[in-house]
Tab-separated table of C-alpha atoms (C1' of nucleotides) in Angstrom:
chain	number	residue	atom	x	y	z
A	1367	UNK	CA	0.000	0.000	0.000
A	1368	UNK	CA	2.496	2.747	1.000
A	1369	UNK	CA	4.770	1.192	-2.125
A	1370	UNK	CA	1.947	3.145	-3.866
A	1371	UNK	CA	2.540	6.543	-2.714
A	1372	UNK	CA	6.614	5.305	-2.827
A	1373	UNK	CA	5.681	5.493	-6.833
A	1374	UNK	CA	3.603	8.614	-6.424
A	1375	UNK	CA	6.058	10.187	-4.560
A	1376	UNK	CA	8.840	9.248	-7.282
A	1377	UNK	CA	7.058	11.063	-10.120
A	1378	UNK	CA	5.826	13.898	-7.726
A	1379	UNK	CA	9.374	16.020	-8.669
A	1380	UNK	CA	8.980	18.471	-11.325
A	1381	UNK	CA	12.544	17.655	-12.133
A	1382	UNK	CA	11.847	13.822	-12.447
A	1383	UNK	CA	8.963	14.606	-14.667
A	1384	UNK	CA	11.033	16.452	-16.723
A	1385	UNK	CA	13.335	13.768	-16.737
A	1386	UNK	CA	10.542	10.969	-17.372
A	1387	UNK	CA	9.144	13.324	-20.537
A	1388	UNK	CA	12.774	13.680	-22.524
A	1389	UNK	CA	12.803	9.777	-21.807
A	1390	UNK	CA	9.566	8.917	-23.648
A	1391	UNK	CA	11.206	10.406	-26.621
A	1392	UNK	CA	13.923	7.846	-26.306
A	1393	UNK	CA	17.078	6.273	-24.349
A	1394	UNK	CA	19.513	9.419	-23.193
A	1395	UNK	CA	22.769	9.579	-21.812
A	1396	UNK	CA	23.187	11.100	-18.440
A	1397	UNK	CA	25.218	13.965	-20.081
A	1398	UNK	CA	22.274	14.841	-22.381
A	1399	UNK	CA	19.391	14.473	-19.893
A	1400	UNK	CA	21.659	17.533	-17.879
A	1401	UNK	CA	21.824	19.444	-20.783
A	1402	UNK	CA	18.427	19.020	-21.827
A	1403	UNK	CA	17.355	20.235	-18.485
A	1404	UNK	CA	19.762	22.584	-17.422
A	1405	UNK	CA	21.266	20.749	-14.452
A	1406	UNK	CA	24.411	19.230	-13.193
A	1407	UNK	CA	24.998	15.850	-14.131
A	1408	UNK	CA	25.672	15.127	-10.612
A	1409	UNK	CA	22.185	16.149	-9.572
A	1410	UNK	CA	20.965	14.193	-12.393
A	1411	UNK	CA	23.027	11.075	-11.706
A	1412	UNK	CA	21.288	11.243	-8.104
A	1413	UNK	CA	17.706	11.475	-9.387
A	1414	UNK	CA	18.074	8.469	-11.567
A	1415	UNK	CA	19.391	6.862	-8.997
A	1416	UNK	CA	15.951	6.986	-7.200
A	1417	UNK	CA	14.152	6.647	-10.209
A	1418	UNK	CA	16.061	3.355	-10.532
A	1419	UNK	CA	15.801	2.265	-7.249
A	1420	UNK	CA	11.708	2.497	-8.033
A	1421	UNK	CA	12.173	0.781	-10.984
A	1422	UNK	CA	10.628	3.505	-13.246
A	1423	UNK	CA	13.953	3.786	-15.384
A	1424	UNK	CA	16.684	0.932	-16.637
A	1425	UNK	CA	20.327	1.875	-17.430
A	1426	UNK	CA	22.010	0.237	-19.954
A	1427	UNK	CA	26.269	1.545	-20.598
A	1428	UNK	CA	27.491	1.728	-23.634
A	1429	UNK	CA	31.038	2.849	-23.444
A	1430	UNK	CA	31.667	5.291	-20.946
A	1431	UNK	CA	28.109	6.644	-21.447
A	1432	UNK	CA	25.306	5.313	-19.500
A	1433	UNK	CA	21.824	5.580	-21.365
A	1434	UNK	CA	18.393	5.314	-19.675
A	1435	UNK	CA	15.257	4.857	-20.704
A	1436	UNK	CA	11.509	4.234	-19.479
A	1437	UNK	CA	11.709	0.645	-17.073
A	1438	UNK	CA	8.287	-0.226	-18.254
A	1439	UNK	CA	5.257	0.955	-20.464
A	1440	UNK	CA	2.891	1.342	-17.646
A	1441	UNK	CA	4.445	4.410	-16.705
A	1442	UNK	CA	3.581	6.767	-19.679
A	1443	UNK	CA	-0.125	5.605	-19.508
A	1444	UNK	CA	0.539	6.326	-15.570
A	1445	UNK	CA	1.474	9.997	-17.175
A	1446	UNK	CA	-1.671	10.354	-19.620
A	1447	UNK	CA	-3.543	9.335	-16.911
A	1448	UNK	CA	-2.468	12.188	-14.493
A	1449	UNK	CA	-2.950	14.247	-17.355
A	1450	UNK	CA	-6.406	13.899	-17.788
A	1451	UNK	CA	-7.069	14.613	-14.094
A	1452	UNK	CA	-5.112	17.984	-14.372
A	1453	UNK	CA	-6.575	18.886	-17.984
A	1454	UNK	CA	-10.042	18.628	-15.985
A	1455	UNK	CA	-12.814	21.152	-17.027
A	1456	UNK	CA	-12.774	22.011	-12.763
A	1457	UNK	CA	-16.442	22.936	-12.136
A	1458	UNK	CA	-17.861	24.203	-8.961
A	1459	UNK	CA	-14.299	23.673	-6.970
A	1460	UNK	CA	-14.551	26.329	-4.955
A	1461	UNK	CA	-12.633	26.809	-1.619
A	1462	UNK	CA	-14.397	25.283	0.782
A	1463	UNK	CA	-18.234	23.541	1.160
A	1464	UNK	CA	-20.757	25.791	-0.076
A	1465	UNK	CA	-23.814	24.648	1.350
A	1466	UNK	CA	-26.070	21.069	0.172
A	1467	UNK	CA	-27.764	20.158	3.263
A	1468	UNK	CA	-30.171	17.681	2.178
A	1469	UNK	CA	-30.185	16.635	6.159
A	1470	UNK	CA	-30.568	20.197	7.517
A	1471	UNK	CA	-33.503	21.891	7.060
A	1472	UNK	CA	-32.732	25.904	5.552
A	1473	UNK	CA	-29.871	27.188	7.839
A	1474	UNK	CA	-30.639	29.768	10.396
B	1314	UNK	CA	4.232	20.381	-17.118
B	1315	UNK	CA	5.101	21.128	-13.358
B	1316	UNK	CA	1.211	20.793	-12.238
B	1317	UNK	CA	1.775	16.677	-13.356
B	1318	UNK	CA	4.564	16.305	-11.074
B	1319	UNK	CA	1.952	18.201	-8.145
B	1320	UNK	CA	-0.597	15.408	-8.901
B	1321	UNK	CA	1.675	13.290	-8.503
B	1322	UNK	CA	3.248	14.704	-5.288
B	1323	UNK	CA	0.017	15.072	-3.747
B	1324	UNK	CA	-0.718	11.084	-4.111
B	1325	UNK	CA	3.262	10.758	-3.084
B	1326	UNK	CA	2.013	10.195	0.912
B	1327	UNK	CA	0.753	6.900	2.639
B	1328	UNK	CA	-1.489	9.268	5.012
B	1329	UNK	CA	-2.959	10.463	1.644
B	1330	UNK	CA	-3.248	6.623	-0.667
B	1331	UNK	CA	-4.617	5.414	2.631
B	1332	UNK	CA	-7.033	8.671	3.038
B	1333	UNK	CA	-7.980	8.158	-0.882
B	1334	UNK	CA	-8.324	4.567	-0.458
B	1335	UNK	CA	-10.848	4.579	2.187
B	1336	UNK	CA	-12.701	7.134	-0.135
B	1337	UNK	CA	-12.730	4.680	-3.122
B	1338	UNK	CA	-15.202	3.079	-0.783
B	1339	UNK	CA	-18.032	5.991	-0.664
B	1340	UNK	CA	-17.829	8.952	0.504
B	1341	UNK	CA	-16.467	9.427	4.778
B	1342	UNK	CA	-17.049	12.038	7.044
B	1343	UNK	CA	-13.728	13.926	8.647
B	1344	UNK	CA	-14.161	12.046	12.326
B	1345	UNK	CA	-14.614	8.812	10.422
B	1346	UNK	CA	-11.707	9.129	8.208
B	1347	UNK	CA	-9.730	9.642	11.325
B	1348	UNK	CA	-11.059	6.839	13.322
B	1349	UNK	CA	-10.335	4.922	10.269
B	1350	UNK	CA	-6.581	5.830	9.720
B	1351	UNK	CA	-6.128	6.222	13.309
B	1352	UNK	CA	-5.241	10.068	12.960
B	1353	UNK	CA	-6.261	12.908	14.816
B	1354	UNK	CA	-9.096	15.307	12.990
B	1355	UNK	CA	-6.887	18.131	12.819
B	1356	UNK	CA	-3.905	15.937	10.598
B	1357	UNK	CA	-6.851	14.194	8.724
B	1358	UNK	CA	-8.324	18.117	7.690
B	1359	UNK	CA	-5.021	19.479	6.862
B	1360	UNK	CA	-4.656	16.942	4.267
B	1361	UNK	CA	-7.939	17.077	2.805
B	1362	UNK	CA	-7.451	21.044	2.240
B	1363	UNK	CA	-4.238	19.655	0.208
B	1364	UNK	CA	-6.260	16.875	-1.327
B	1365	UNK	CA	-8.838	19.782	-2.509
B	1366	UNK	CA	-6.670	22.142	-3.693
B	1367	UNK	CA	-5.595	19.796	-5.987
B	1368	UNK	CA	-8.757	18.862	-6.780
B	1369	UNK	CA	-8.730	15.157	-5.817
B	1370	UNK	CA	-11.478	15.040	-3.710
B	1371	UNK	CA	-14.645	17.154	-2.913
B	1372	UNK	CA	-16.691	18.054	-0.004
B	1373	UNK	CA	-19.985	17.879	0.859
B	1374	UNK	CA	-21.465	19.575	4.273
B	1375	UNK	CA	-24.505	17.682	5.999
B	1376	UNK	CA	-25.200	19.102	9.071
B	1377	UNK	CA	-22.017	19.309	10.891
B	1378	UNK	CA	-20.375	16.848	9.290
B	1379	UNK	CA	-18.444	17.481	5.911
B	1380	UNK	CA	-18.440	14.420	3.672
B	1381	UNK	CA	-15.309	13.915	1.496
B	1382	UNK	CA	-15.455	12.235	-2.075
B	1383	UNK	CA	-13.357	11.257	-4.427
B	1384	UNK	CA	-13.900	14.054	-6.937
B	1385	UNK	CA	-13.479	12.634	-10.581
B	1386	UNK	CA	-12.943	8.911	-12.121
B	1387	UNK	CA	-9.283	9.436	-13.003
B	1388	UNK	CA	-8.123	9.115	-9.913
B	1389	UNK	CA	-8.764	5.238	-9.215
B	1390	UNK	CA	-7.831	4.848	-12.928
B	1391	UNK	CA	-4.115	6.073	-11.475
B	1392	UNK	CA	-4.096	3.997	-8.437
B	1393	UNK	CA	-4.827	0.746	-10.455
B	1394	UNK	CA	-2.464	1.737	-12.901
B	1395	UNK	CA	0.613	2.421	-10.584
B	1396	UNK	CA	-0.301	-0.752	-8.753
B	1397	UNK	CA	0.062	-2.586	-12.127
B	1398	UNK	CA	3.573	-0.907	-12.081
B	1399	UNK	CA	4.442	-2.192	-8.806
B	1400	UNK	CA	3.313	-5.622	-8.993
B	1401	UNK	CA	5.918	-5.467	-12.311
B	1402	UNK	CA	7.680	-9.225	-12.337
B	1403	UNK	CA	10.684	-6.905	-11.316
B	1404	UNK	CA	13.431	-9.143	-13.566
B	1405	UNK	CA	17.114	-8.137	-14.069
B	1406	UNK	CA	16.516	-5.123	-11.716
B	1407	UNK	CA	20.076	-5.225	-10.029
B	1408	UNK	CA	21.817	-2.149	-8.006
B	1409	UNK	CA	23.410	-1.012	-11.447
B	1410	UNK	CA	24.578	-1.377	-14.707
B	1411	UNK	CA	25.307	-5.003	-15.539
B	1412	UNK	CA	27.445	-5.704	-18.784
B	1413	UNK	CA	25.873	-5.147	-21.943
B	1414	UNK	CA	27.422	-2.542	-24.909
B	1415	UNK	CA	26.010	-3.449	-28.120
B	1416	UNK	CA	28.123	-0.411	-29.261
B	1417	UNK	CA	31.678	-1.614	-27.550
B	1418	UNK	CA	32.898	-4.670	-28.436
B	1419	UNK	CA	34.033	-7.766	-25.942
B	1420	UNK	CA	34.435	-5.164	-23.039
B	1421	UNK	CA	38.297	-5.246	-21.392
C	594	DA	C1'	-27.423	33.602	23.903
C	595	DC	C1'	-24.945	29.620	25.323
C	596	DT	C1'	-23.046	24.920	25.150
C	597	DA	C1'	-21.526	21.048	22.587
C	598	DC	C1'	-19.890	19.014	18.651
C	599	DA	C1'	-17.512	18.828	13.894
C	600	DT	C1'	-14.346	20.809	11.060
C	601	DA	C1'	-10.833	24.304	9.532
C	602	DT	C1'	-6.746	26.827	10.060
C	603	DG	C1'	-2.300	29.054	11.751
C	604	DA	C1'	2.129	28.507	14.090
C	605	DG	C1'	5.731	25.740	15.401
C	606	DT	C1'	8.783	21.691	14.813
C	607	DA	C1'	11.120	17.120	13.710
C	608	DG	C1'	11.943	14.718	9.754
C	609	DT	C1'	12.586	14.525	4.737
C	610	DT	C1'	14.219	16.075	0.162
C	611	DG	C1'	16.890	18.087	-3.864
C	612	DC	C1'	20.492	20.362	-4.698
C	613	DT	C1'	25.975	21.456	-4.575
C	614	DC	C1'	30.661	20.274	-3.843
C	615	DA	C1'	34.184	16.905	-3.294
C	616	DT	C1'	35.526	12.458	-4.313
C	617	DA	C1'	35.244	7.570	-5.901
C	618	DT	C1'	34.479	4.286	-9.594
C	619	DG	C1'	34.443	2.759	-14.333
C	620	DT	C1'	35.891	3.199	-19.257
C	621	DT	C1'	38.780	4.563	-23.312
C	622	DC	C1'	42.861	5.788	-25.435
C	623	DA	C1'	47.783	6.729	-25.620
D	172	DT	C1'	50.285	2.728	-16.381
D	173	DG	C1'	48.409	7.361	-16.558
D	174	DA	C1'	45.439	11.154	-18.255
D	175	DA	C1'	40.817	12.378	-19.702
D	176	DC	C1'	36.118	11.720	-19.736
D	177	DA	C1'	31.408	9.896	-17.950
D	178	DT	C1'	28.961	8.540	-14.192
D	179	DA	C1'	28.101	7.401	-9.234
D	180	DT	C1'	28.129	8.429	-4.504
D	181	DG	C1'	28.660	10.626	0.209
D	182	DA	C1'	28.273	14.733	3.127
D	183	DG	C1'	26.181	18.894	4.065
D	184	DC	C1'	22.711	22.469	3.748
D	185	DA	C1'	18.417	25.294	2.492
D	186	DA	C1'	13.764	24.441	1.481
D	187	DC	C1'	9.793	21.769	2.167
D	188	DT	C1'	6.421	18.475	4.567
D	189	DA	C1'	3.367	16.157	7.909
D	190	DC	C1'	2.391	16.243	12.096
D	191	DT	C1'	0.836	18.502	16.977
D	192	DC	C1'	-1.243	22.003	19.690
D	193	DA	C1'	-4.034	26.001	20.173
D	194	DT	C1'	-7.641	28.485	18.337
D	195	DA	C1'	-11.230	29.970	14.971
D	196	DT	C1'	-15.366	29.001	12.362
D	197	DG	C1'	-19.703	26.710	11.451
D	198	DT	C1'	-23.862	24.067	12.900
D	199	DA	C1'	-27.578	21.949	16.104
D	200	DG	C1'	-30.064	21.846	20.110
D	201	DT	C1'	-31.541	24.052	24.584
DNA sequence: ACTACATATGAGTAGTTGCTCATATGTTCA
DNA sequence: TGAACATATGAGCAACTACTCATATGTAGT
């Protein structure tokens, strides 16, 4: 159950996101992922390590380059999914409960 | 791009997949949700306000009770879908890179 | 109006997180 | 073997998070 929001909490970085995204384009080196994003590589190097430790990427070296890519497909349809929640029309969300008493008789 | 990675933050919490999970059940008062999870009230509402901000869940006030649902289809859609990523086989997951370069030759 | 109950909210705090910097490991080439 | 490059990893720190406690708001009944 809390491996759940383990997952959750692995794709709730914007900086992992970003990471995920340039992924589902393809495999990328760590060198390329920091360029693409504008970070160090060391900072990168430590996200994927948590992204790998949740299984959400796989590494595969080539040389001296590393390359990563998506671990499994379930995690773009994970993304879409999210997606659609956000992309939400977001009716009557107001603050806070505006008033449906269907127990309580007219307030007051 | 960033409000994906909130989603996803915002499910990234056992309190809260435990909170959402009870909710997949029907809609919960606040006092029940904390019996339930065996939380104080107070901890309970302060998630909820995070859980409605980002629109995951919706209240309803009867009386003096405030009934909390889950607010649109999507979000169960998620949970099964991340479960189906953690129930993944989990094959050659090791600490790191193993030993394949398709690019390099024999390595050493 | 007053009390009792249910929920919401602000402040404060221990624990967590995402970065940077320094350093270690692994790989290629000379 | 040694230098150069690519990546990984540990320590440390600023920013954030999830709780607790105290208090405010909202509602029902007397």
């Amino acid at each position: 159950m809390s491996e759940l929001a383990d997952t959750f909490r692995a794709l709730g970085d914007a900086t992992r996101v970003r990471m995920l995204d340039a992924l589902s384009h393809g495999e990328r080196c760590v060198c390329d992922l920091a360029a693409a994003l504008g970070l160090t590589e060391s900072a990168v190097s430590h996200q994927l390590r948590l992204l790998r430790n949740m299984r959400l990427v796989r590494a595969r070296r080539a040389g001296r380059l590393v390359f990563y890519a998506l671990d499994d497909h379930h995690i773009m349809s994970l993304f879409q999914q999210a997606r659609r929640h956000v992309q939400e029309p977001a009716m009557a969300h107001g603050g806070m409960v505006g008033q449906a008493s269907p127990a309580s008789g007219g307030g007051r």
